[in-house]
Amino acid sequence: MMEHISGFSLPNSGHNRDAEASKMGMWLFLFTELLLFGGLFIVYMVYRTLNPESFLLASFELDVALGTFNTVVLLVSSMTIAMSITAIQLGDTKKSILLLCTTLLLALVFLVVKYFEWSAKIHHGLFPGLDVYKNLPPGESLFFFLYFFMTGLHALHIIIGGIIIAVVIYRTKKGLVNKDKYTLTENAGLYWHLVDMIWIYLFPLFYLIH
Amino acid sequence: MSNTNENHNEKEQVHISGYKEHFSTLMALLLLTMITVAISVFGANLRSLSVFTALLIATVKVIVVAYYFMHLKYDKKIYTWLVLIVAVLFVSFTVLTSIEYHNR
Amino acid sequence: MTSSALNLNYLQAKKGIFSWIFSVDHKRIGLLYLYSLITFFLVGATLGILMRLELLNPGKDLFEAQTYNQIFTMHGVIMIFLFIIPSIPAVFGNFFLPIMLGTDDVSFPRLNLLSWWIYVIGAIMAISTLMFGDGPADTGWTFYAPYSVKTGTNVTMAVLAAFVLGFSSILTGLNFIVTIHRLRTPGMTFLKMPLFAWALYATSWIQLLATPIIGITLLMIAAERVLGVGLFDPSIGGDPILYQHLFWIYSHPAVYIMALPAFGIISEVLPTFSNRTIFGYKAIAFSSLAIAFVGYFVWGHHMFTSGMSGTARIIYSILTFMVAIPTAIKVFNWVATLYKGSIDVQPPLLYALGFIFQFMIGGLSGVVLGALAADIHLHDTYFVVGHFHYVMFGGTGFAFFGALHYWYPKIWGRMYNKLVANIAFFILFIGFNLLYFPMMILGLMGMPRRYYDYLPEFHLPNMISTFGSWVMAIGLLLMLGNLIAGFRRKREKIGRNPWGTGITLEWQTLSPPPVANFDRMPVLPKDGPYDYDHKPEIKE
């Protein structure tokens, strides 16, 4: 890729494969994701401070059982992807792929549950712009706007994470990810854990704080 | 790509976490989830307490995920420091903003 | 590859447009940014001159009020998001950071190319508001809610453009941080890095950690407009001031994204033309980090008159005064660097001195605005406009031009006409001060900003200001014309160290650099990057 003047090349080249650099890059990217959601958490905090009663009332509309179920699904998927990194480090490609597929499956389960939750709310007219939403008392509409915006953005991250995991599975199958070169699996894991972490906060803030 | 020099990678040792460790981590996380749900569902009259505890438990869970699942325990210390700096920064944002709204 | 092909420099190595727009070479990407940025700078400057023309006389001269509003919004959006935020990091950071660290590229070369493409897409989106939809936004570059949600103009596209441009900024910052951590040449510890690298390091952290907040805020504005709900609408329990908080949580640190790299440039230019070590290396390096850190917590000083709580105002005011400390430390160190140096007055040094003079005026007027009582009088007057342009144009803009003159021989292997460059600088300097100093006086007299009309008593300073804008335009054209004419000057080839006193690693390689940046191992000075007592011999 890089043509060097004959007989000389620099020791620290940007074109070397550097697993540590990739990992650091991923962490830095996670920080930006964290602050992206952070901005939304600030909005949530302020509006909850300004409209405590409406937020309380609106939160009763959400289904705690489904929320808890999804939390458990995400936590388990976090474990399976962490285990798949262990497997690839030990050189057990088959087990790694199996665990990655499990993670992908759990991501699908999460999205299906989310779909049913959302469509129930939309059916009740609670989506921004629908009739019931327009007539909600002040504060409650803010709650639902934030609910859809934040869980929607989170679901988008689940979808992106799922695509990344699918890529990792493909590349592991082709042998491009292996015992000596597993940065991709590690970074996919880091991303997936971040998605999990955000849900860890979203869950109590929307479903539990009665 | 020219892969001749890999002078960063040779000296860096990798730690491999065991399956058992991951499983115990999950169990701890599930336990914490059950506690939050229980407090919220059964202790609904202790409202202010439940807001605080729910966020506290969520924070503990996030730390557990970062420390074990995300390998902060075994990685270079710089990552832990960076995470802490980012956390401090975000908490400062929220505190500064909420000072405003609690003193209107 | 034949051996002759291997010895070509980065400009000659490959030919054709595609070898540029899909290049992963940090030097070519830096130049791609340079050409795009200069284009947008000229567009933005033209809009600024049109605004000054409207303000030449009271009353309506050229535009309707609505058009004027759209012009100043466009001027702000182009100058801030398309020019000054990427400016120094994207052009000179991309080009020189890897060379100064003694490596051949950034850590993620392809990501680097991607961030230029994202920049281009964002720029096209921003410019497209001129042609499509209901006309460009008329909200001011701050997009304040609730007006930005209610206006009929094409705010949605403008806001999404800023969101996309934010991504470009984040990726550049991310790339630089990893590069600085991973690719320093052996022997170069953090405390042996050039100060420009330190400035970029601090800047990159701001880009990385502040930009996402504006991203999500602007996305909320877009969602509000599309879904037709008032997230910042008080009638449903929302709060417009919250928008201002979120906006300034990013946009105040953003002024340090614009200013810190300029500080880095000055810290490079002064030792070279004083032929002596920088005074207070560590103080300059760490004050960059201090500015970056404290700068995160002062955003409230943009909102003193918004109806924010008194307690919060006092906290923000104190924190604002604190940012002045590390900035003053830098200015002190720069002046001390000049003291007893053997000063060689060349165009880049003139720009650096112009920077210090104008940045002092800009910085001190900022302290005036940070004082609660004074701000009540000065808020949203021309004093703010004057202050901002003194810091951003008189500061960062001049540093950008200074860097262009400083590294010009290294980038293109040619030299411009120095006499013309000096004349252009003085015209630019005089024009700049004629243009912006009257604004400070107008602000103190009470002239509000963002109106296309004013009372007759403000006439004289406005005339001087508009006259200044013409002088400055002449200076700008002369400067750019001289630089472009320099390309054509074949004359002598430029050596490795054309200023004779450059000490950082870029002066040890060929001008222009080869594709892999170095043709032999760079040698570090013994005690830190500006150790003029043990300056390595540079053989041609």
GROMACS .gro file of N, CA and C in nm, chain C residues 160-251:
model
  276
  474LEU      N    1  -2.935   1.935   0.998
  474LEU     CA    2  -2.880   1.803   0.966
  474LEU      C    3  -2.739   1.816   0.909
  475ALA      N    4  -2.715   1.924   0.833
  475ALA     CA    5  -2.580   1.946   0.781
  475ALA      C    6  -2.482   1.963   0.895
  476ALA      N    7  -2.520   2.043   0.995
  476ALA     CA    8  -2.431   2.064   1.109
  476ALA      C    9  -2.407   1.932   1.182
  477PHE      N   10  -2.510   1.848   1.189
  477PHE     CA   11  -2.498   1.717   1.253
  477PHE      C   12  -2.395   1.631   1.179
  478VAL      N   13  -2.405   1.628   1.047
  478VAL     CA   14  -2.311   1.548   0.966
  478VAL      C   15  -2.170   1.602   0.980
  479LEU      N   16  -2.156   1.736   0.975
  479LEU     CA   17  -2.023   1.796   0.987
  479LEU      C   18  -1.961   1.763   1.122
  480GLY      N   19  -2.048   1.751   1.225
  480GLY     CA   20  -1.999   1.713   1.357
  480GLY      C   21  -1.930   1.579   1.354
  481PHE      N   22  -1.986   1.485   1.277
  481PHE     CA   23  -1.925   1.352   1.267
  481PHE      C   24  -1.785   1.360   1.212
  482SER      N   25  -1.769   1.443   1.107
  482SER     CA   26  -1.638   1.459   1.047
  482SER      C   27  -1.537   1.507   1.151
  483SER      N   28  -1.583   1.604   1.231
  483SER     CA   29  -1.498   1.661   1.335
  483SER      C   30  -1.460   1.555   1.439
  484ILE      N   31  -1.558   1.473   1.479
  484ILE     CA   32  -1.532   1.368   1.579
  484ILE      C   33  -1.429   1.269   1.527
  485LEU      N   34  -1.446   1.227   1.401
  485LEU     CA   35  -1.354   1.125   1.348
  485LEU      C   36  -1.212   1.179   1.337
  486THR      N   37  -1.197   1.307   1.298
  486THR     CA   38  -1.063   1.364   1.293
  486THR      C   39  -1.001   1.366   1.433
  487GLY      N   40  -1.079   1.408   1.532
  487GLY     CA   41  -1.029   1.413   1.668
  487GLY      C   42  -0.986   1.276   1.717
  488LEU      N   43  -1.072   1.177   1.691
  488LEU     CA   44  -1.043   1.040   1.733
  488LEU      C   45  -0.912   0.991   1.672
  489ASN      N   46  -0.896   1.017   1.544
  489ASN     CA   47  -0.776   0.976   1.472
  489ASN      C   48  -0.651   1.038   1.533
  490PHE      N   49  -0.658   1.166   1.566
  490PHE     CA   50  -0.540   1.235   1.619
  490PHE      C   51  -0.504   1.182   1.757
  491ILE      N   52  -0.604   1.157   1.842
  491ILE     CA   53  -0.572   1.110   1.977
  491ILE      C   54  -0.499   0.977   1.968
  492VAL      N   55  -0.553   0.884   1.888
  492VAL     CA   56  -0.489   0.752   1.878
  492VAL      C   57  -0.350   0.768   1.815
  493THR      N   58  -0.338   0.855   1.714
  493THR     CA   59  -0.207   0.875   1.651
  493THR      C   60  -0.105   0.923   1.754
  494ILE      N   61  -0.145   1.019   1.836
  494ILE     CA   62  -0.051   1.074   1.933
  494ILE      C   63  -0.014   0.968   2.037
  495HIS      N   64  -0.111   0.884   2.074
  495HIS     CA   65  -0.079   0.781   2.173
  495HIS      C   66   0.008   0.671   2.115
  496ARG      N   67  -0.014   0.635   1.988
  496ARG     CA   68   0.048   0.514   1.937
  496ARG      C   69   0.166   0.535   1.844
  497LEU      N   70   0.174   0.649   1.777
  497LEU     CA   71   0.270   0.657   1.667
  497LEU      C   72   0.385   0.756   1.687
  498ARG      N   73   0.407   0.801   1.809
  498ARG     CA   74   0.523   0.888   1.829
  498ARG      C   75   0.650   0.809   1.799
  499THR      N   76   0.747   0.877   1.740
  499THR     CA   77   0.871   0.808   1.704
  499THR      C   78   0.943   0.764   1.832
  500PRO      N   79   1.019   0.655   1.828
  500PRO     CA   80   1.086   0.609   1.950
  500PRO      C   81   1.169   0.721   2.012
  501GLY      N   82   1.156   0.740   2.142
  501GLY     CA   83   1.231   0.845   2.210
  501GLY      C   84   1.151   0.972   2.231
  502MET      N   85   1.041   0.987   2.157
  502MET     CA   86   0.959   1.106   2.177
  502MET      C   87   0.851   1.076   2.280
  503THR      N   88   0.876   1.118   2.404
  503THR     CA   89   0.775   1.100   2.507
  503THR      C   90   0.672   1.211   2.492
  504PHE      N   91   0.566   1.203   2.574
  504PHE     CA   92   0.465   1.308   2.566
  504PHE      C   93   0.529   1.445   2.590
  505LEU      N   94   0.623   1.452   2.682
  505LEU     CA   95   0.682   1.582   2.714
  505LEU      C   96   0.794   1.620   2.617
  506LYS      N   97   0.812   1.540   2.513
  506LYS     CA   98   0.906   1.582   2.408
  506LYS      C   99   0.832   1.607   2.277
  507MET      N  100   0.700   1.613   2.284
  507MET     CA  101   0.621   1.640   2.165
  507MET      C  102   0.624   1.788   2.134
  508PRO      N  103   0.619   1.824   2.005
  508PRO     CA  104   0.605   1.966   1.971
  508PRO      C  105   0.475   2.022   2.029
  509LEU      N  106   0.474   2.152   2.054
  509LEU     CA  107   0.356   2.212   2.119
  509LEU      C  108   0.235   2.211   2.028
  510PHE      N  109   0.257   2.208   1.897
  510PHE     CA  110   0.143   2.199   1.805
  510PHE      C  111   0.070   2.067   1.828
  511ALA      N  112   0.146   1.959   1.851
  511ALA     CA  113   0.084   1.830   1.879
  511ALA      C  114   0.007   1.834   2.011
  512TRP      N  115   0.064   1.902   2.110
  512TRP     CA  116  -0.009   1.917   2.237
  512TRP      C  117  -0.140   1.990   2.216
  513ALA      N  118  -0.135   2.098   2.139
  513ALA     CA  119  -0.256   2.176   2.115
  513ALA      C  120  -0.360   2.091   2.044
  514LEU      N  121  -0.313   2.010   1.947
  514LEU     CA  122  -0.409   1.925   1.875
  514LEU      C  123  -0.465   1.818   1.966
  515TYR      N  124  -0.382   1.769   2.057
  515TYR     CA  125  -0.429   1.666   2.150
  515TYR      C  126  -0.544   1.720   2.235
  516ALA      N  127  -0.524   1.839   2.291
  516ALA     CA  128  -0.630   1.900   2.374
  516ALA      C  129  -0.754   1.927   2.288
  517THR      N  130  -0.731   1.979   2.167
  517THR     CA  131  -0.844   2.008   2.078
  517THR      C  132  -0.923   1.882   2.047
  518SER      N  133  -0.849   1.773   2.018
  518SER     CA  134  -0.917   1.650   1.978
  518SER      C  135  -1.008   1.599   2.088
  519TRP      N  136  -0.964   1.614   2.213
  519TRP     CA  137  -1.051   1.570   2.323
  519TRP      C  138  -1.179   1.651   2.327
  520ILE      N  139  -1.168   1.780   2.296
  520ILE     CA  140  -1.292   1.860   2.296
  520ILE      C  141  -1.382   1.815   2.181
  521GLN      N  142  -1.319   1.797   2.064
  521GLN     CA  143  -1.399   1.753   1.948
  521GLN      C  144  -1.472   1.624   1.981
  522LEU      N  145  -1.400   1.535   2.046
  522LEU     CA  146  -1.455   1.402   2.072
  522LEU      C  147  -1.568   1.407   2.174
  523LEU      N  148  -1.550   1.485   2.280
  523LEU     CA  149  -1.644   1.475   2.392
  523LEU      C  150  -1.751   1.583   2.394
  524ALA      N  151  -1.737   1.688   2.314
  524ALA     CA  152  -1.841   1.791   2.316
  524ALA      C  153  -1.934   1.778   2.196
  525THR      N  154  -1.878   1.740   2.081
  525THR     CA  155  -1.959   1.737   1.959
  525THR      C  156  -2.084   1.649   1.967
  526PRO      N  157  -2.078   1.530   2.031
  526PRO     CA  158  -2.200   1.447   2.033
  526PRO      C  159  -2.319   1.518   2.094
  527ILE      N  160  -2.294   1.608   2.191
  527ILE     CA  161  -2.407   1.675   2.257
  527ILE      C  162  -2.481   1.765   2.159
  528ILE      N  163  -2.406   1.838   2.075
  528ILE     CA  164  -2.478   1.921   1.979
  528ILE      C  165  -2.543   1.832   1.874
  529GLY      N  166  -2.478   1.721   1.843
  529GLY     CA  167  -2.536   1.629   1.745
  529GLY      C  168  -2.676   1.590   1.785
  530ILE      N  169  -2.690   1.545   1.908
  530ILE     CA  170  -2.821   1.496   1.953
  530ILE      C  171  -2.919   1.612   1.966
  531THR      N  172  -2.870   1.730   2.005
  531THR     CA  173  -2.959   1.845   2.020
  531THR      C  174  -3.016   1.887   1.885
  532LEU      N  175  -2.929   1.892   1.785
  532LEU     CA  176  -2.975   1.931   1.653
  532LEU      C  177  -3.070   1.825   1.596
  533LEU      N  178  -3.043   1.699   1.630
  533LEU     CA  179  -3.132   1.592   1.586
  533LEU      C  180  -3.271   1.610   1.649
  534MET      N  181  -3.274   1.657   1.774
  534MET     CA  182  -3.403   1.682   1.839
  534MET      C  183  -3.479   1.794   1.770
  535ILE      N  184  -3.405   1.899   1.728
  535ILE     CA  185  -3.469   2.009   1.655
  535ILE      C  186  -3.530   1.956   1.525
  536ALA      N  187  -3.452   1.872   1.455
  536ALA     CA  188  -3.502   1.816   1.330
  536ALA      C  189  -3.625   1.730   1.356
  537ALA      N  190  -3.619   1.645   1.461
  537ALA     CA  191  -3.733   1.558   1.493
  537ALA      C  192  -3.856   1.641   1.527
  538GLU      N  193  -3.834   1.749   1.601
  538GLU     CA  194  -3.947   1.836   1.636
  538GLU      C  195  -4.014   1.892   1.512
  539ARG      N  196  -3.931   1.937   1.418
  539ARG     CA  197  -3.987   1.998   1.297
  539ARG      C  198  -4.061   1.895   1.213
  540VAL      N  199  -4.004   1.772   1.208
  540VAL     CA  200  -4.066   1.670   1.124
  540VAL      C  201  -4.194   1.618   1.188
  541LEU      N  202  -4.188   1.587   1.320
  541LEU     CA  203  -4.303   1.528   1.386
  541LEU      C  204  -4.402   1.633   1.436
  542GLY      N  205  -4.362   1.759   1.431
  542GLY     CA  206  -4.454   1.864   1.470
  542GLY      C  207  -4.487   1.867   1.619
  543VAL      N  208  -4.391   1.834   1.703
  543VAL     CA  209  -4.414   1.846   1.848
  543VAL      C  210  -4.317   1.948   1.904
  544GLY      N  211  -4.354   2.009   2.014
  544GLY     CA  212  -4.269   2.113   2.070
  544GLY      C  213  -4.191   2.065   2.189
  545LEU      N  214  -4.076   2.002   2.163
  545LEU     CA  215  -3.996   1.951   2.274
  545LEU      C  216  -3.946   2.065   2.360
  546PHE      N  217  -3.925   2.183   2.299
  546PHE     CA  218  -3.875   2.297   2.377
  546PHE      C  219  -3.985   2.402   2.392
  547ASP      N  220  -4.111   2.357   2.383
  547ASP     CA  221  -4.225   2.448   2.385
  547ASP      C  222  -4.282   2.455   2.526
  548PRO      N  223  -4.283   2.574   2.588
  548PRO     CA  224  -4.330   2.584   2.727
  548PRO      C  225  -4.476   2.543   2.746
  549SER      N  226  -4.558   2.554   2.641
  549SER     CA  227  -4.700   2.525   2.661
  549SER      C  228  -4.724   2.377   2.689
  550ILE      N  229  -4.631   2.289   2.656
  550ILE     CA  230  -4.649   2.150   2.693
  550ILE      C  231  -4.547   2.108   2.800
  551GLY      N  232  -4.494   2.203   2.873
  551GLY     CA  233  -4.405   2.169   2.983
  551GLY      C  234  -4.259   2.168   2.945
  552GLY      N  235  -4.227   2.205   2.821
  552GLY     CA  236  -4.088   2.210   2.779
  552GLY      C  237  -4.021   2.340   2.821
  553ASP      N  238  -3.896   2.357   2.779
  553ASP     CA  239  -3.821   2.472   2.826
  553ASP      C  240  -3.723   2.517   2.718
  554PRO      N  241  -3.745   2.635   2.658
  554PRO     CA  242  -3.653   2.680   2.553
  554PRO      C  243  -3.511   2.703   2.603
  555ILE      N  244  -3.499   2.735   2.732
  555ILE     CA  245  -3.364   2.761   2.784
  555ILE      C  246  -3.282   2.632   2.784
  556LEU      N  247  -3.352   2.517   2.797
  556LEU     CA  248  -3.279   2.390   2.793
  556LEU      C  249  -3.207   2.374   2.660
  557TYR      N  250  -3.272   2.420   2.551
  557TYR     CA  251  -3.204   2.414   2.422
  557TYR      C  252  -3.075   2.494   2.427
  558GLN      N  253  -3.083   2.612   2.485
  558GLN     CA  254  -2.963   2.696   2.492
  558GLN      C  255  -2.853   2.628   2.572
  559HIS      N  256  -2.894   2.563   2.683
  559HIS     CA  257  -2.794   2.487   2.761
  559HIS      C  258  -2.724   2.384   2.673
  560LEU      N  259  -2.804   2.300   2.606
  560LEU     CA  260  -2.746   2.191   2.528
  560LEU      C  261  -2.661   2.246   2.415
  561PHE      N  262  -2.711   2.355   2.353
  561PHE     CA  263  -2.636   2.412   2.242
  561PHE      C  264  -2.499   2.461   2.290
  562TRP      N  265  -2.497   2.532   2.403
  562TRP     CA  266  -2.371   2.591   2.446
  562TRP      C  267  -2.281   2.491   2.518
  563ILE      N  268  -2.335   2.380   2.567
  563ILE     CA  269  -2.247   2.277   2.624
  563ILE      C  270  -2.148   2.234   2.517
  564TYR      N  271  -2.195   2.231   2.391
  564TYR     CA  272  -2.099   2.207   2.283
  564TYR      C  273  -2.033   2.336   2.239
  565SER      N  274  -2.112   2.437   2.212
  565SER     CA  275  -2.061   2.548   2.133
  565SER      C  276  -1.965   2.635   2.210
   0.00000   0.00000   0.00000
